[in-house]
Short mmCIF file of C-alpha atoms and ligand atoms in Angstrom, two decimals:
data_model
loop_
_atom_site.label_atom_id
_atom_site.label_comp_id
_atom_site.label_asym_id
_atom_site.label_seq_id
_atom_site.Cartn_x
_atom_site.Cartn_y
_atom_site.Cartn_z
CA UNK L 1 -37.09 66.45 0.16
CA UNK L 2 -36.52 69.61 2.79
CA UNK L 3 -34.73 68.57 5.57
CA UNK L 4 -36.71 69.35 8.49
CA UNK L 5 -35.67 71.87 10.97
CA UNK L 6 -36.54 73.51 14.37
CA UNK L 7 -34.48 76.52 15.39
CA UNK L 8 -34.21 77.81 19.43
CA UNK L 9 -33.01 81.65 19.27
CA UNK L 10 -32.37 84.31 21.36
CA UNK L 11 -33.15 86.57 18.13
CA UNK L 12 -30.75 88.46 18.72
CA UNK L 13 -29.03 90.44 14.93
CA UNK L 14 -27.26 87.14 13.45
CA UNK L 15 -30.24 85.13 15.07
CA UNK L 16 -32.37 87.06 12.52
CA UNK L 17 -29.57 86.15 9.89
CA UNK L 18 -29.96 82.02 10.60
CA UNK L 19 -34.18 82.73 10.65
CA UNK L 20 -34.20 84.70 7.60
CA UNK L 21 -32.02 81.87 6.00
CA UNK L 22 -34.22 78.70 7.36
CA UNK L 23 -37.56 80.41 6.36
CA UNK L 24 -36.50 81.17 2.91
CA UNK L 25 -34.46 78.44 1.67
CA UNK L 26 -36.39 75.54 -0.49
CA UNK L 27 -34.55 73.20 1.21
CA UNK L 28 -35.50 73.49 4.63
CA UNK L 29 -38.41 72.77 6.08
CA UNK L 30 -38.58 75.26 9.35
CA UNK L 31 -41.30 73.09 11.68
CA UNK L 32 -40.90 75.70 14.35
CA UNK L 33 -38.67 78.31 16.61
CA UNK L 34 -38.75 78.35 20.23
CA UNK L 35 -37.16 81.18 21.74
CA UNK L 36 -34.85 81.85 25.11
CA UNK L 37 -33.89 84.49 27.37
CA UNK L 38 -30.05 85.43 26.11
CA UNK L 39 -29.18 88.45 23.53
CA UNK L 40 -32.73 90.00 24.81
CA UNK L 41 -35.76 88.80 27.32
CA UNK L 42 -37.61 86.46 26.34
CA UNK L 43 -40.41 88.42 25.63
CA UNK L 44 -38.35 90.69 23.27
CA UNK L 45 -36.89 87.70 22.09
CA UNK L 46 -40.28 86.24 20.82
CA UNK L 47 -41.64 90.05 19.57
CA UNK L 48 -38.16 89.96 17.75
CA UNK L 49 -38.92 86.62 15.87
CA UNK L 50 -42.24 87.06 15.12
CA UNK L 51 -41.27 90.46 13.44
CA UNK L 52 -38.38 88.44 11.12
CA UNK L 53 -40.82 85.08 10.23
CA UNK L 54 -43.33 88.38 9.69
CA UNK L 55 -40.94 89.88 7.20
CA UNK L 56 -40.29 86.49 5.38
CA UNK L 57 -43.90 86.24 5.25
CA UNK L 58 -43.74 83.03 7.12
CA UNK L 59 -46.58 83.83 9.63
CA UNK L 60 -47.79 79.57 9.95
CA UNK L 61 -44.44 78.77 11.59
CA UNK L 62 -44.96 78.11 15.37
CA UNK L 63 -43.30 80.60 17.63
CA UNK L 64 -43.31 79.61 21.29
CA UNK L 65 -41.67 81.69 24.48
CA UNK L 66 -39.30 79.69 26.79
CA UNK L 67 -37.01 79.79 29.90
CA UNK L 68 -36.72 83.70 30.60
CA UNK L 69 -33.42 82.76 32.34
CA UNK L 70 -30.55 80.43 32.80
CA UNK L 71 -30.90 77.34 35.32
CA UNK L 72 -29.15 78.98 37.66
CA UNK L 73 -28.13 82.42 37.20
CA UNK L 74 -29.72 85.59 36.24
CA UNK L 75 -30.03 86.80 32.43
CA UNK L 76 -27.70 89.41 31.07
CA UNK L 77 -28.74 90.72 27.66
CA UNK L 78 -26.03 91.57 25.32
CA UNK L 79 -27.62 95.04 24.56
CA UNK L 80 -24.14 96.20 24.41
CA UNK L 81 -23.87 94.03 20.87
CA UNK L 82 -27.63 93.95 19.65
CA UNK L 83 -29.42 97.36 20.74
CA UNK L 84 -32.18 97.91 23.48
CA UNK L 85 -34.43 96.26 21.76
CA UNK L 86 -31.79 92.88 20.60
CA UNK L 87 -32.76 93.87 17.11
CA UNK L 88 -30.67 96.78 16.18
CA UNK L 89 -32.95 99.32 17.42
CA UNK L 90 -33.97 99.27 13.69
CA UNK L 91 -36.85 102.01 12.35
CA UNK L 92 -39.63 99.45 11.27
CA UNK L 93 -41.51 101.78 9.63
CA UNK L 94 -38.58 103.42 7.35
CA UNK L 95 -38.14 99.61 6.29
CA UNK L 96 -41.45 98.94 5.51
CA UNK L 97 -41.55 95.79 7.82
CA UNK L 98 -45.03 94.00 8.00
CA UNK L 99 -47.32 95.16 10.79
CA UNK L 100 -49.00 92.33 11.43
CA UNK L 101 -46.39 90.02 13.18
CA UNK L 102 -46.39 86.32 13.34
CA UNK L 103 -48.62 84.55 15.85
CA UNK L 104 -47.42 82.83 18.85
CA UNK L 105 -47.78 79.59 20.25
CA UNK L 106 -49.77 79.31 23.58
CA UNK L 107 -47.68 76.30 24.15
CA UNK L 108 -44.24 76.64 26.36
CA UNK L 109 -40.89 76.28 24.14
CA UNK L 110 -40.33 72.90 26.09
CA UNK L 111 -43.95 71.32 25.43
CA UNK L 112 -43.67 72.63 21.46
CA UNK L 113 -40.59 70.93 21.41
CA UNK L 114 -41.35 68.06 22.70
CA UNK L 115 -44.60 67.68 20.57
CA UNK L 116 -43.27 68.44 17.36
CA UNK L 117 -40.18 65.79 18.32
CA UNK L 118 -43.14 63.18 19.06
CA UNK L 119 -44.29 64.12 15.53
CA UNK L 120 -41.11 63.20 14.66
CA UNK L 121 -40.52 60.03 15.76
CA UNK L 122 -44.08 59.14 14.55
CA UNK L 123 -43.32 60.28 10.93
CA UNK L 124 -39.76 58.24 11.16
CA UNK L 125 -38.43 61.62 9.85
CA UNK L 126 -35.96 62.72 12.42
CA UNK L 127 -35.31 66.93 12.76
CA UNK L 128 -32.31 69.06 13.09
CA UNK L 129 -32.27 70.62 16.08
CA UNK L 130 -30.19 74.22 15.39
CA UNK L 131 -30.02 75.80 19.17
CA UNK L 132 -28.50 79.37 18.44
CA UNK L 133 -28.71 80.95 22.02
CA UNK L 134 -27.91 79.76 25.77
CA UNK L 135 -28.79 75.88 25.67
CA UNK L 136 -31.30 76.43 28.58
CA UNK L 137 -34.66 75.55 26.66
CA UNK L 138 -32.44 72.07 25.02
CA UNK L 139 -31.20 70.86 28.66
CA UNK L 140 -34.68 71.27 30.11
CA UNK L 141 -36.27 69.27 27.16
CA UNK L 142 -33.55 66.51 27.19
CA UNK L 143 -33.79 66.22 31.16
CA UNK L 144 -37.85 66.60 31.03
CA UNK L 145 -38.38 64.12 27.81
CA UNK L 146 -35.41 62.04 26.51
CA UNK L 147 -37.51 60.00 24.75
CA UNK L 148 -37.83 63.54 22.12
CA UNK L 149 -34.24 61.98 21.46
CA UNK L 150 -35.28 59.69 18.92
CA UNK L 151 -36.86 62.39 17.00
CA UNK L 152 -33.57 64.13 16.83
CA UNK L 153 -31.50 63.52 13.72
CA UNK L 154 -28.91 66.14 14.99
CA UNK L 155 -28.09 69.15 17.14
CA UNK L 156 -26.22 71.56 15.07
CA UNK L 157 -25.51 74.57 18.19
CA UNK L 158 -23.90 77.62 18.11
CA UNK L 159 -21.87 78.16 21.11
CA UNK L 160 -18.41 77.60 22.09
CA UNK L 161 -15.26 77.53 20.49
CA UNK L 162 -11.90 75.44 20.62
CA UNK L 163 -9.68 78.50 21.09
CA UNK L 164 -11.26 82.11 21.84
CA UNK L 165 -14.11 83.82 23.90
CA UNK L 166 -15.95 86.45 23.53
CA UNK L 167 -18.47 87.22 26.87
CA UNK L 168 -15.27 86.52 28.47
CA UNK L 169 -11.62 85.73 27.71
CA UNK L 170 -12.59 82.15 27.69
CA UNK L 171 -16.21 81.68 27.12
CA UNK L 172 -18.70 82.61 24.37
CA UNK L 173 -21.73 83.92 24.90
CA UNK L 174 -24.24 81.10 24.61
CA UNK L 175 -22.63 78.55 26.91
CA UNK L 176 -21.11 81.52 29.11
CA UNK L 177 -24.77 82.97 29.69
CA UNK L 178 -26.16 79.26 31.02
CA UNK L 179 -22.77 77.28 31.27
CA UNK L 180 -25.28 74.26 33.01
CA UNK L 181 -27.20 74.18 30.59
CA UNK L 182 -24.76 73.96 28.11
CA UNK L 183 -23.53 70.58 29.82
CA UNK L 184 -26.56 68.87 30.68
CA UNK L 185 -27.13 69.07 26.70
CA UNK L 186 -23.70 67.57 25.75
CA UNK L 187 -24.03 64.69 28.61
CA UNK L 188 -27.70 63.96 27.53
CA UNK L 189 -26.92 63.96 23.87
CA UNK L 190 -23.99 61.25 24.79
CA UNK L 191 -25.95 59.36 27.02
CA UNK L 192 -29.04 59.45 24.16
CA UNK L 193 -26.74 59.26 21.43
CA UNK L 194 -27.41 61.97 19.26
CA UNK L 195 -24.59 63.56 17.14
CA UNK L 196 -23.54 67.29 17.98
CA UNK L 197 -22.32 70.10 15.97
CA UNK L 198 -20.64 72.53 17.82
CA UNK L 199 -20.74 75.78 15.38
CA UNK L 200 -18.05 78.02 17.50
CA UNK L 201 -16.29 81.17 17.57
CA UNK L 202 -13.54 79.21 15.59
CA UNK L 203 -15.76 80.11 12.38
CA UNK L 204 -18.31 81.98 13.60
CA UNK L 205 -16.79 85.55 12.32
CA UNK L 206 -15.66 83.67 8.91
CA UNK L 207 -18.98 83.73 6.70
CA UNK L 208 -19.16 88.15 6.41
CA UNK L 209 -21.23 90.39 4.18
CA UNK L 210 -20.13 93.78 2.96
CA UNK L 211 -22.09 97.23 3.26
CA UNK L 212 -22.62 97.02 -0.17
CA UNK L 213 -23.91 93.94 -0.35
CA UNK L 214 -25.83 94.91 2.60
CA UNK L 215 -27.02 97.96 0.64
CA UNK L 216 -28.06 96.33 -2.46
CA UNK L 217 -30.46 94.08 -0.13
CA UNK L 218 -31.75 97.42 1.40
CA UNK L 219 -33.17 98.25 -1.54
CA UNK L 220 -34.92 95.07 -2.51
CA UNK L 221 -38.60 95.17 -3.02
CA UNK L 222 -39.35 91.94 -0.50
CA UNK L 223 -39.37 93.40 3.19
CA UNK L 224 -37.19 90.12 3.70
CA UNK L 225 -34.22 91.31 1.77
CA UNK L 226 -34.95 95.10 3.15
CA UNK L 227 -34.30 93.33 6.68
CA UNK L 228 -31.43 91.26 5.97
CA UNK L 229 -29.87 94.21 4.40
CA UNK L 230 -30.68 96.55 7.75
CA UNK L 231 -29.48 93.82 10.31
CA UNK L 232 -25.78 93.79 8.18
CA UNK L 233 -25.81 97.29 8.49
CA UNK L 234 -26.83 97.68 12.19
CA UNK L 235 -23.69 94.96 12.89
CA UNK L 236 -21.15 97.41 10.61
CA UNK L 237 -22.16 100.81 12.16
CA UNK L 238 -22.14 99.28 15.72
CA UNK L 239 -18.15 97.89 15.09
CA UNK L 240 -17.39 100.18 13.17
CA UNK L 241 -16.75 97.76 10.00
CA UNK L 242 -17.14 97.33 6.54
CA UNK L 243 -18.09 94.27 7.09
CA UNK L 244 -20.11 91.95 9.07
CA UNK L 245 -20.80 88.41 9.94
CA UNK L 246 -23.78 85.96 9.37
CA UNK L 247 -22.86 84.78 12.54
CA UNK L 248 -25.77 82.00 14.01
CA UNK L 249 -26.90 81.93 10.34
CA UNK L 250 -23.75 79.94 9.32
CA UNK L 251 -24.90 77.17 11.86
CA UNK L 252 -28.03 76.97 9.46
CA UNK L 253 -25.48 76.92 6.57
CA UNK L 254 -23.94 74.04 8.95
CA UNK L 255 -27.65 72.33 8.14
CA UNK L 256 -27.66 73.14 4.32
CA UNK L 257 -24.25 72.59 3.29
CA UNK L 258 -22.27 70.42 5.20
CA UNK L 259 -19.29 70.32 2.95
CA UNK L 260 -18.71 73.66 3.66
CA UNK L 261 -17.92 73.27 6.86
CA UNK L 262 -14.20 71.40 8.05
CA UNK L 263 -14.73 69.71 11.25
CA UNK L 264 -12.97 67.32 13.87
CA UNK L 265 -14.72 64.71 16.42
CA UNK L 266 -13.25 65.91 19.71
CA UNK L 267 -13.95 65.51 23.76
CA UNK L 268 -15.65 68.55 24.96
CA UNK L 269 -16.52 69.55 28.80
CA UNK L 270 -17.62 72.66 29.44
CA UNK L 271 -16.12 74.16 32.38
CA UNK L 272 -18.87 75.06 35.24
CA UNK L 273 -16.38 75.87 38.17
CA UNK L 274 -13.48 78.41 37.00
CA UNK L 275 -13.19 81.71 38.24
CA UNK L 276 -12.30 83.15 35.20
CA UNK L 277 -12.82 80.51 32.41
CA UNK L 278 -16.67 79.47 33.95
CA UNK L 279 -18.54 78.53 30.31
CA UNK L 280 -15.29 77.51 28.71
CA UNK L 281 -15.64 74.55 26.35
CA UNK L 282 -12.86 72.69 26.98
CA UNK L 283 -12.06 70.64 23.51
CA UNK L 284 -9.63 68.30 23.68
CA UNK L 285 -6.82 67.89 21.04
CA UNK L 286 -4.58 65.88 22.36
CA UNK L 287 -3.41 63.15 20.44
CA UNK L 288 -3.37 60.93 23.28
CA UNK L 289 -5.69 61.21 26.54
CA UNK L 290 -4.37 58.93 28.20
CA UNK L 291 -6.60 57.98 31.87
CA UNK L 292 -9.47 60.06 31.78
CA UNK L 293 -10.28 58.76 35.29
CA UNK L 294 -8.49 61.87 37.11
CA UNK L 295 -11.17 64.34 35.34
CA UNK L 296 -12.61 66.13 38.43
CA UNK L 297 -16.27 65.79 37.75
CA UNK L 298 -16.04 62.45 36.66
CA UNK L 299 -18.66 63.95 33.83
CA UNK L 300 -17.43 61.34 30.88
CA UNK L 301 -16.48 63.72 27.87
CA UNK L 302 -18.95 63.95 25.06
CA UNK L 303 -17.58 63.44 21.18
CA UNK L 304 -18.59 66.66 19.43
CA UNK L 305 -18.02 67.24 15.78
CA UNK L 306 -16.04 70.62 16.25
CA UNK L 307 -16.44 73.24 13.57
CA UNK L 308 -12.57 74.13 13.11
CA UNK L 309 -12.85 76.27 9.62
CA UNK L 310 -14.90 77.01 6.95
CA UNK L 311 -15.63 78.22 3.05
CA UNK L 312 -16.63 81.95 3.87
CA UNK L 313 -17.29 82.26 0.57
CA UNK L 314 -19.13 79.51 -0.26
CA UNK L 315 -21.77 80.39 2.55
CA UNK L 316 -21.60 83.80 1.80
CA UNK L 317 -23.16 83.08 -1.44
CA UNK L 318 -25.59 80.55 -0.04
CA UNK L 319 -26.77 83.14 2.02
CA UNK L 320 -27.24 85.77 -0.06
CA UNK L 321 -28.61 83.85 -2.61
CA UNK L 322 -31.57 82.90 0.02
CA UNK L 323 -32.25 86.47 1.22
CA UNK L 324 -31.68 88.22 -1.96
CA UNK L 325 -34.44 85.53 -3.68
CA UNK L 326 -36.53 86.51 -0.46
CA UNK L 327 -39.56 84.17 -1.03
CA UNK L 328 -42.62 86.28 0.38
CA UNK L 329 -44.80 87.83 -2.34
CA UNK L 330 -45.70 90.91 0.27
CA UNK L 331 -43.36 93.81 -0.59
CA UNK L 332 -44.32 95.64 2.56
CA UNK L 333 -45.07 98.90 0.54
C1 BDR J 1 -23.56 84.25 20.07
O1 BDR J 1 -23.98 85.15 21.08
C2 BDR J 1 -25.00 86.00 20.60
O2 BDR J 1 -24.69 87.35 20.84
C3 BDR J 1 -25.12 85.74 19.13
O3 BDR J 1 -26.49 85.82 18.76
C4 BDR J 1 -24.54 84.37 18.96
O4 BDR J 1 -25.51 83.37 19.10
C5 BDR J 1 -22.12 84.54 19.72
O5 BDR J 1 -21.35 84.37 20.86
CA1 CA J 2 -27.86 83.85 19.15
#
């Protein structure tokens, strides 16, 4: 049976990576994608997905608009990574992308959520949660309806890391961009008991595609592979690389192929107050921890399972394999 999933983006390049991926692969089953104010607005964020579950002909998948900004601070796109537009800036037309783009939700990201949690817990058939942008849309759902917990299964995220940052020396993006958001959703999935995957910068650059690869996709028929092929190539020109990672799409590899992935159960705070390591997650390695009493928010740590390496190769395949099979029977031209 496809394992059902619901993915919360900030769609974003390697957002479109981890959607093409969960609306192509058999074994998923991709129940919906809410969307949140992070790489882009939120309103580019949602015209963004809608164009990629457009391209992978997945049109019936709900697509609902969330928080346009963090809980307490204002948004700051990364257009510096993902274009003006968060996709690339990529020529639609030359591409052959479909024109008529998926529908979207009336319903807020929280309430289609919640519902399709509900549904969840109904069914007995619990979902995997995949949040791949700032956590905002995840703490207000947690704080507004922890009863959604029991429809929860897991919450693979990507965000964080155990040793580098990338918004800042300390911090990646995700938890950096809404750093309270990011701990309301590790203290409420403690306090509801549901297991977290924290899919970090620690592995997050590991799972990479070449040009060529990315060339061979650019020539597929299916506007799917056309696209997965484009967004590789948008992330080599723009660093320069001959290279580039999946990035958020290895979280959804996380989901599919969990022996791929080598990971430790480990404390994690994130840090809310530092002047320069705000959005930090702090994971804790020691051997011994000795009286945790002395922590200065008294927050009690939250066991994460902490994504400390991974078989590049082994998702590389997976994902090309997905893409490069690109399910929709519209070729676009
Ligand atoms: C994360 O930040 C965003 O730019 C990417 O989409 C990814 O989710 C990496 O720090
Ligand atoms: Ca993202």
């Amino acid at each position: 049976m496809a394992i059902p999933v619901i993915l919360d983006v900030d769609t974003g390049l390697d957002d479109a990576c981890a959607l093409l991926l969960a609306a192509l692969h058999p074994d998923l089953d991709l129940r919906a994608v809410t969307c949140v104010a992070g790489n882009a607005d939120v309103d580019q964020v949602v015209r963004n997905t809608q164009v990629v579950l457009a391209a992978a002909g997945r049109h019936e998948v709900p697509v609902a608009r969330g928080a346009t900004r963090p809980l307490l601070e204002p948004a700051r796109p990364a257009r510096h990574v993902h274009g003006e537009d968060g996709l690339g800036d990529l020529d639609h037309a030359a591409l052959g992308l479909p024109t008529e783009p998926a529908e979207v939700d009336q319903r807020h990201a929280v309430e289609l959520l919640r519902d399709e949690l509900l549904a969840a817990v109904s069914a007995g058939e619990p979902v995997i949660l995949v949040p791949l942008g700032p956590l905002t849309n995840i703490a207000l759902l947690l704080r507004s309806y922890p009863e959604t917990a029991k429809g929860l299964a897991r919450i693979v995220f990507m965000g964080g890391a155990a040793a580098v940052g990338n918004a800042t020396a300390a911090a990646e993006f995700n938890v950096w961009h809404d750093p309270e958001a990011a701990a309301i959703v590790l203290d409420a999935a403690r306090e509801l008991q549901v297991p977290v995957t924290m899919y970090g910068l620690d592995v997050f650059y590991d799972v990479r595609i070449t040009l060529d690869e990315a060339d061979l996709l650019l020539a597929m028929q299916q506007p799917a592979g056309r696209l997965a092929g484009a967004l590789i190539r948008a992330q080599c020109e723009r660093f320069a690389a001959t290279s580039a990672t999946i990035g958020d799409a290895g979280a959804v590899c996380a989901v599919l192929d969990p022996a791929g992935l080598t990971t430790a159960s480990l404390a994690v705070h994130v840090e809310l107050a530092g002047a320069r390591t705000r959005g930090q997650t702090v994971v804790d390695q020691r051997q011994w921890v000795g009286d945790l009493d002395h922590d200065p928010h008294g927050i009690p740590p939250t066991q994460v399972d902490v994504a400390l390496g991974v078989d590049g190769e082994r998702w590389r395949a997976l994902w090309l394999a997905a893409v490069g099979r690109s399910g929709s029977g519209d070729t676009g031209r």
